[in-house]
Structure formats: structure tokens, C-alpha cells
XYZ file of C-alpha atoms in Angstrom:
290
model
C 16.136 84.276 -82.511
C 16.592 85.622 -78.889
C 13.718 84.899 -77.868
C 13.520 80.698 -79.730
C 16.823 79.865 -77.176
C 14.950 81.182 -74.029
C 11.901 78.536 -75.179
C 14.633 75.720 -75.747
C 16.701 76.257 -72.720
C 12.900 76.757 -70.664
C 12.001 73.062 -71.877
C 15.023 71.636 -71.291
C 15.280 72.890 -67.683
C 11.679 70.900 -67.117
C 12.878 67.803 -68.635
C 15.770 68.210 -66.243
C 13.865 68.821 -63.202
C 11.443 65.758 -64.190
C 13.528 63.471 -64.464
C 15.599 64.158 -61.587
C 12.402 63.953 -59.516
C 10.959 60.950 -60.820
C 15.058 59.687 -59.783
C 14.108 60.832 -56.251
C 10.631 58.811 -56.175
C 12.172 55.834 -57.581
C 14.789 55.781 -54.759
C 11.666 55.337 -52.284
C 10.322 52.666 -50.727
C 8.222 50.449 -52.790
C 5.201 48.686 -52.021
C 5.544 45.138 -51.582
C 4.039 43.028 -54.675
C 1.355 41.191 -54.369
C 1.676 37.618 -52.848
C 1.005 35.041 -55.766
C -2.087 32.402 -54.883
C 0.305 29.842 -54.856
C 1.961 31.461 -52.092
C -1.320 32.186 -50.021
C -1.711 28.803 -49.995
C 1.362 27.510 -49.096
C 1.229 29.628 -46.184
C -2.333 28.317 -44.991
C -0.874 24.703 -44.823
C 1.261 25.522 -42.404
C -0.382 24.716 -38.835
C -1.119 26.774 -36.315
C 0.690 25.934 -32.956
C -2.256 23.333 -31.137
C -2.463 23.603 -27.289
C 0.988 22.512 -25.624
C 3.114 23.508 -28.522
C 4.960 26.358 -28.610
C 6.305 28.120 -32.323
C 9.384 29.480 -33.266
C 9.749 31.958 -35.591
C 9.119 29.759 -39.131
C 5.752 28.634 -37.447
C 7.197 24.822 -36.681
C 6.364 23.211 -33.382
C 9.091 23.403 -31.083
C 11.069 20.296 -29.848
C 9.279 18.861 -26.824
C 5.868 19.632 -27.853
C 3.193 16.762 -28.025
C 2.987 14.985 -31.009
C -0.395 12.671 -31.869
C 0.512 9.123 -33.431
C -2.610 7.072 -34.945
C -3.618 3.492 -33.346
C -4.846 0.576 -34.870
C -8.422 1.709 -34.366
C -7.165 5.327 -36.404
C -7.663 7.200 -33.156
C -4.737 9.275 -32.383
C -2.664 9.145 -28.715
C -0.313 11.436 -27.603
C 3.382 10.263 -28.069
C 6.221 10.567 -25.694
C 7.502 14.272 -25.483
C 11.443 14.671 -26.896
C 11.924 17.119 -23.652
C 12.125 14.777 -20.492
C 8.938 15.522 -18.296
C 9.329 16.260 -14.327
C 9.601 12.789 -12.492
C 6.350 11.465 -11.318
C 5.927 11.559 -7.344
C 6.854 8.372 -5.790
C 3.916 6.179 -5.244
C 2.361 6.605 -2.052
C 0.858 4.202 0.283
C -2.644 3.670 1.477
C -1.358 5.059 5.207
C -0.142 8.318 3.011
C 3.175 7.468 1.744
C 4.920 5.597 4.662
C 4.971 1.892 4.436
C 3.109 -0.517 6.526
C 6.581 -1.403 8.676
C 7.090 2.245 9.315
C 3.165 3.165 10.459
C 3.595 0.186 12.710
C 6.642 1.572 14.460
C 5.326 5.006 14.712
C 2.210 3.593 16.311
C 2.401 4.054 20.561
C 0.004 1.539 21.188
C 3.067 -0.991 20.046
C 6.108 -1.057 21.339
C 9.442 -2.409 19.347
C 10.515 -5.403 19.525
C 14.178 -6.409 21.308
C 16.573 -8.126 19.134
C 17.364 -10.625 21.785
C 15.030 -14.127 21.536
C 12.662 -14.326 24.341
C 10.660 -17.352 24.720
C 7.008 -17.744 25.852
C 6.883 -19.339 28.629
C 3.954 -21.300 30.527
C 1.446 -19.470 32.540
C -0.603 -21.196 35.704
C -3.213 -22.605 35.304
C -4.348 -25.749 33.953
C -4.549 -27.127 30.228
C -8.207 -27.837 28.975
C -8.288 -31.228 27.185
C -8.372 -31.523 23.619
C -10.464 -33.562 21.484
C -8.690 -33.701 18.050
C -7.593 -30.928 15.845
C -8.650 -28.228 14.126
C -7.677 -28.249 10.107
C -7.433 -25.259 8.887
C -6.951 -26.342 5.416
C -7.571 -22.533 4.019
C -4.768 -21.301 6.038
C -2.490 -24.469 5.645
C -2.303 -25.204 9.872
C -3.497 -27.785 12.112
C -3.597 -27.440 16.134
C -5.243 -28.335 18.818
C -9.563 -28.646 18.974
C -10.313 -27.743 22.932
C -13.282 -29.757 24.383
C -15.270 -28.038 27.693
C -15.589 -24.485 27.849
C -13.799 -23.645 24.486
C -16.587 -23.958 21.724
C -16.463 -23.850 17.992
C -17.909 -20.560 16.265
C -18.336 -19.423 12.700
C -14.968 -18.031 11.210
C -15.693 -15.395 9.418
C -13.790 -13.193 8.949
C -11.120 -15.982 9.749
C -11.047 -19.295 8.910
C -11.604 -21.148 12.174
C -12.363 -20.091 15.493
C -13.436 -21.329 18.861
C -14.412 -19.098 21.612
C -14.700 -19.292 25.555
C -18.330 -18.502 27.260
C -19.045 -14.470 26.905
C -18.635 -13.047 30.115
C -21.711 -10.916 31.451
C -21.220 -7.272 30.909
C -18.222 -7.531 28.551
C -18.173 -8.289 25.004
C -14.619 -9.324 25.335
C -13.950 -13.256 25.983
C -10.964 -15.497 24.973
C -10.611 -16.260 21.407
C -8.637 -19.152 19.286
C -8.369 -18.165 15.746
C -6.767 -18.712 12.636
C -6.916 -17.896 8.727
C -3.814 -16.600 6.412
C -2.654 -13.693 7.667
C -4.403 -10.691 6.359
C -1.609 -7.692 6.886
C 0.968 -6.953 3.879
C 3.915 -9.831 4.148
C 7.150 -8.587 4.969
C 10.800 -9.632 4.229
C 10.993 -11.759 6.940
C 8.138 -13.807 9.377
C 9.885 -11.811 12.452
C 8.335 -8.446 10.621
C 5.272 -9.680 9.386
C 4.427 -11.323 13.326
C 5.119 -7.593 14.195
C 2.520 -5.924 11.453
C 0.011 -8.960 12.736
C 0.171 -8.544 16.542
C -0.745 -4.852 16.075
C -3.446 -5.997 13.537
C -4.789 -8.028 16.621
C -5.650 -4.878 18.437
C -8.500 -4.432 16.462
C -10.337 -7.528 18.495
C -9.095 -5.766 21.396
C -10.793 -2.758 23.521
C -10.362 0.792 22.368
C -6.820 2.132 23.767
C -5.458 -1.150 24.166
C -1.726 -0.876 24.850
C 1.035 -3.798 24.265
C 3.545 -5.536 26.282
C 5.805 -8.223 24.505
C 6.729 -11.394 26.786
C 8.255 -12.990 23.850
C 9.629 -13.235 20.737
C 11.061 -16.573 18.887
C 11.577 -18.525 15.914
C 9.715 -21.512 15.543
C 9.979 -24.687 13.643
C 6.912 -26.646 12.633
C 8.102 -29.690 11.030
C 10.161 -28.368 8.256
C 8.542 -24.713 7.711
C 9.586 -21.816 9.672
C 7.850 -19.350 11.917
C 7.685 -16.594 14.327
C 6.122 -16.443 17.497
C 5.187 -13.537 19.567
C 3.806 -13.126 23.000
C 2.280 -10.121 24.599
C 0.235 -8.657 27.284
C -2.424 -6.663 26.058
C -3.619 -3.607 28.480
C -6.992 -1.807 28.824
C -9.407 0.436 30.760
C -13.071 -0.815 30.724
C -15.371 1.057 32.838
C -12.896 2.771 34.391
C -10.774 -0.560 35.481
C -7.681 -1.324 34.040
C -7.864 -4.630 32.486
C -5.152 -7.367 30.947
C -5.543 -9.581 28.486
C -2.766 -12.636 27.249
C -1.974 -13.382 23.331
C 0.079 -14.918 21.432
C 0.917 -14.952 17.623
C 2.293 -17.464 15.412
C 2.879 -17.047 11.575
C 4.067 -20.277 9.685
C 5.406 -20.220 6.277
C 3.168 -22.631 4.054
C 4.148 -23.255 0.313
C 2.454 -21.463 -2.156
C 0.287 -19.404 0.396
C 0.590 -16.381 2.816
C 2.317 -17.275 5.931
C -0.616 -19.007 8.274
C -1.829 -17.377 11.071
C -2.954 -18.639 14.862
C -4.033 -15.931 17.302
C -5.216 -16.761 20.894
C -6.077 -13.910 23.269
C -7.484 -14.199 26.782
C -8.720 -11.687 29.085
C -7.961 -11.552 32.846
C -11.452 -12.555 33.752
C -11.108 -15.764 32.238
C -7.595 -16.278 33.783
C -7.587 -19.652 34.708
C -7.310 -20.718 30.435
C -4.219 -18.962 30.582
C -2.332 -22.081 30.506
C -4.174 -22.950 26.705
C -2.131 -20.236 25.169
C 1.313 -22.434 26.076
C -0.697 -25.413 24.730
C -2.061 -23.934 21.023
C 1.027 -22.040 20.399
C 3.788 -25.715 21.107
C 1.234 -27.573 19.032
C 0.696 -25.999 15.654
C 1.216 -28.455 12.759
C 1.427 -27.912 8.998
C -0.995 -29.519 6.917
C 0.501 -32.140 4.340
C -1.062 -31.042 0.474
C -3.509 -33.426 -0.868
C -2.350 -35.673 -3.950
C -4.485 -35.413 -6.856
């Protein structure tokens, strides 16, 4: 009978011991089950961040990312971002960011003007005679048509223009032109007349300098206007040179402000006197009726 117990109490020590260890493995870590197909799936549809996103941690786009909206044509356009974007660089200039007003003022060749009203005054000399006038109907301005020495020319790149005889070994001689003034317009004819005189340099030699001898208003009939006179100084052949000009702009209705340049080198002195004459004489053009 002894020896029966000892085979009982034998097997019920190894049920004991099993099922305390299959306790212990239970207590483990399991596996994780097996994702369903649905699942899988779900999982696939859920984009992968495109270039410029960013993701969080549930695999959405973050705020601020681009989004793509579809046009009439079904082609798709990016949208405007939720996060603000940097501010776009102010938009620069053609002279590289600084206006046309402040190039002008920077530029040595061109001095500023005064404040005070300076008026141009007669030079010596004597007037040529006049036969008519010139209408400048592009530009808006009538003044006077010289006769003699002064001698029409093609415009281009103005719209009228009359020249004095060319002077042997110079290609420099006086000039009487006009057209709509061809510089950006300012706030006021004073600062345009300023942006034009220097833009009359560029009929003048290379390293030609100014010299203002005046600076008005005008009135021509009922418009306004701005006239400037200057001496204009150069080196040719190792001389120095002067030249006299004069600028007018007119406003005109409906157009850019008109403008008559004269310029007249030293050599050709004695038509001074015509600058005096073109610049008192300047008349607006009346519209044509229809």
C-alpha cells in the first residue's frame, strides 16, 4: 500500500509543477496577433507625407503644408499655405532697387537743384528769325520753326528736331528737340525736369558735368510747366568745352508731360540768344474735334 501513495503523491507533484509553469509562460509576453486584411488596408490608404509636408505621429500632414486644389481644366495648383510664408523682398528697380529720383541725386555729374526760383535769363547774341511753328502734335507742343542756319532733321528718336550746321571735327552741334518726355514721371513737373535734364546728358560728350542757371515754373496758356536752365561742361581733345540748354516739360491732358530740349555748344555761341527765344514761346496744341 506503501508503495501505491508514493506513485499518487509522485503524480500529483508533476501536475503541480506543470501547471505552475505553464502559469509562469502565460504571464509572458505574447506575440502580437496577426493584423486582419481589413486593417492592412486601411493602413495603405493613408498617404505618405509628399515633398513639403511634414507628418506627425498619426501619419497626417501637418498644418502649413501645401495642399493641391483642382482647376477647371482638372489640373491641380498649389493652394495658399495655413502657416504665413516669409514676406517677399520688396520689388526692386531696374537701377537695383533705388528709384529713379534717388539714382539721379546720387549721380555727380548733376548737381541738386536750389529751392529758390531762378529764372533764365537772355544770353547775347542775336535771335534767328522764325518762319512759323513747329507742331509737335505727338508730344502735344507748338514753338517756334527757325529759318537760316537752323534746319529741320528727322526726329527719331524724338518727335521733331532741327539742328544747326555740324561743325568740322566735332560731332556735337546745337540741337532743338522735342517728343513726350521719355524718363519715369514724377510727383511733380519740378522732379520730372530734374530726371529729364540728366537724361539730356546722353546727347552730350562723355563726362559732361552740369551747372543750373535756372529753375522756374512756367505757364503755357492754362497748363503748367517747369523750366530748367543749365550749363553743360566738357573736355574734348583735351579742351574744356561749354555747352547752353534748357528744358521745358508742359503738362498736356491725357499724355506725358511734353518735352522741348535746346542745347548749344560754345562754338556755335552766337545762337545762344535762340535758347531765350524757344523756351518764352512754347504753346500747347488745342485737341482736334472729331
Amino acid at each position: 500500500m506503501r508503495v501505491v501513495y508514493r506513485v499518487i503523491a509522485g503524480a500529483a507533484a508533476v501536475v503541480v509543477v506543470g501547471a505552475a509553469a505553464a502559469v509562469v509562460l502565460l504571464s509572458g509576453d505574447e506575440p502580437a496577433p496577426r493584423a486582419e486584411a481589413a486593417d492592412v488596408m486601411d493602413v495603405r490608404r493613408t498617404p505618405a507625407p509628399t515633398s513639403g509636408q511634414t507628418a506627425d505621429p498619426t501619419g497626417e500632414p501637418t498644418v502649413g503644408a501645401l495642399a493641391a486644389t483642382a482647376g477647371p481644366d482638372g489640373t491641380t495648383s498649389p493652394t495658399t499655405s495655413a502657416t504665413p510664408s516669409p514676406t517677399p523682398s520688396a520689388a526692386r528697380s531696374p537701377s537695383g532697387g533705388r528709384s529713379a529720383m534717388d539714382a539721379a541725386l546720387s549721380d555727380p555729374r548733376v548737381p541738386a537743384l536750389s529751392a529758390s526760383t531762378r529764372k533764365l535769363r537772355r544770353l547775347p547774341g542775336r535771335t534767328t528769325a522764325t518762319r512759323g511753328l513747329i507742331k509737335d502734335q505727338r508730344s502735344g507742343v507748338a514753338f517756334p520753326r527757325f529759318a537760316k542756319a537752323w534746319k529741320a532733321a528727322r526726329g527719331k528718336p524724338f518727335a521733331s528736331r532741327q539742328m544747326l550746321p555740324a561743325i568740322r571735327g566735332s560731332e556735337f552741334r546745337g540741337m532743338l528737340v522735342s517728343c513726350p518726355v521719355p524718363i519715369p514721371v514724377q510727383e511733380s513737373l519740378r522732379d520730372t525736369a530734374f530726371l529729364a535734364a540728366r537724361w539730356t546728358l546722353n546727347h552730350q560728350p562723355s563726362g559732361a558735368t552740369i551747372a543750373w542757371s535756372a529753375s522756374q515754373p512756367l505757364k503755357v496758356g492754362r497748363r503748367d510747366g517747369w523750366l530748367l536752365g543749365y550749363r553743360v561742361n566738357y573736355t574734348i581733345k583735351g579742351k574744356k568745352r561749354t555747352s547752353m540748354a534748357a528744358v521745358a516739360l508742359v503738362d498736356i491732358p491725357g499724355k506725358k508731360p511734353a518735352l522741348v530740349f535746346v542745347s548749344i555748344p560754345d562754338s556755335q555761341k552766337k545762337y545762344w540768344k535762340d535758347i531765350y527765344k524757344v523756351m518764352s514761346s512754347i504753346h500747347v496744341l488745342q485737341k482736334k474735334k472729331d
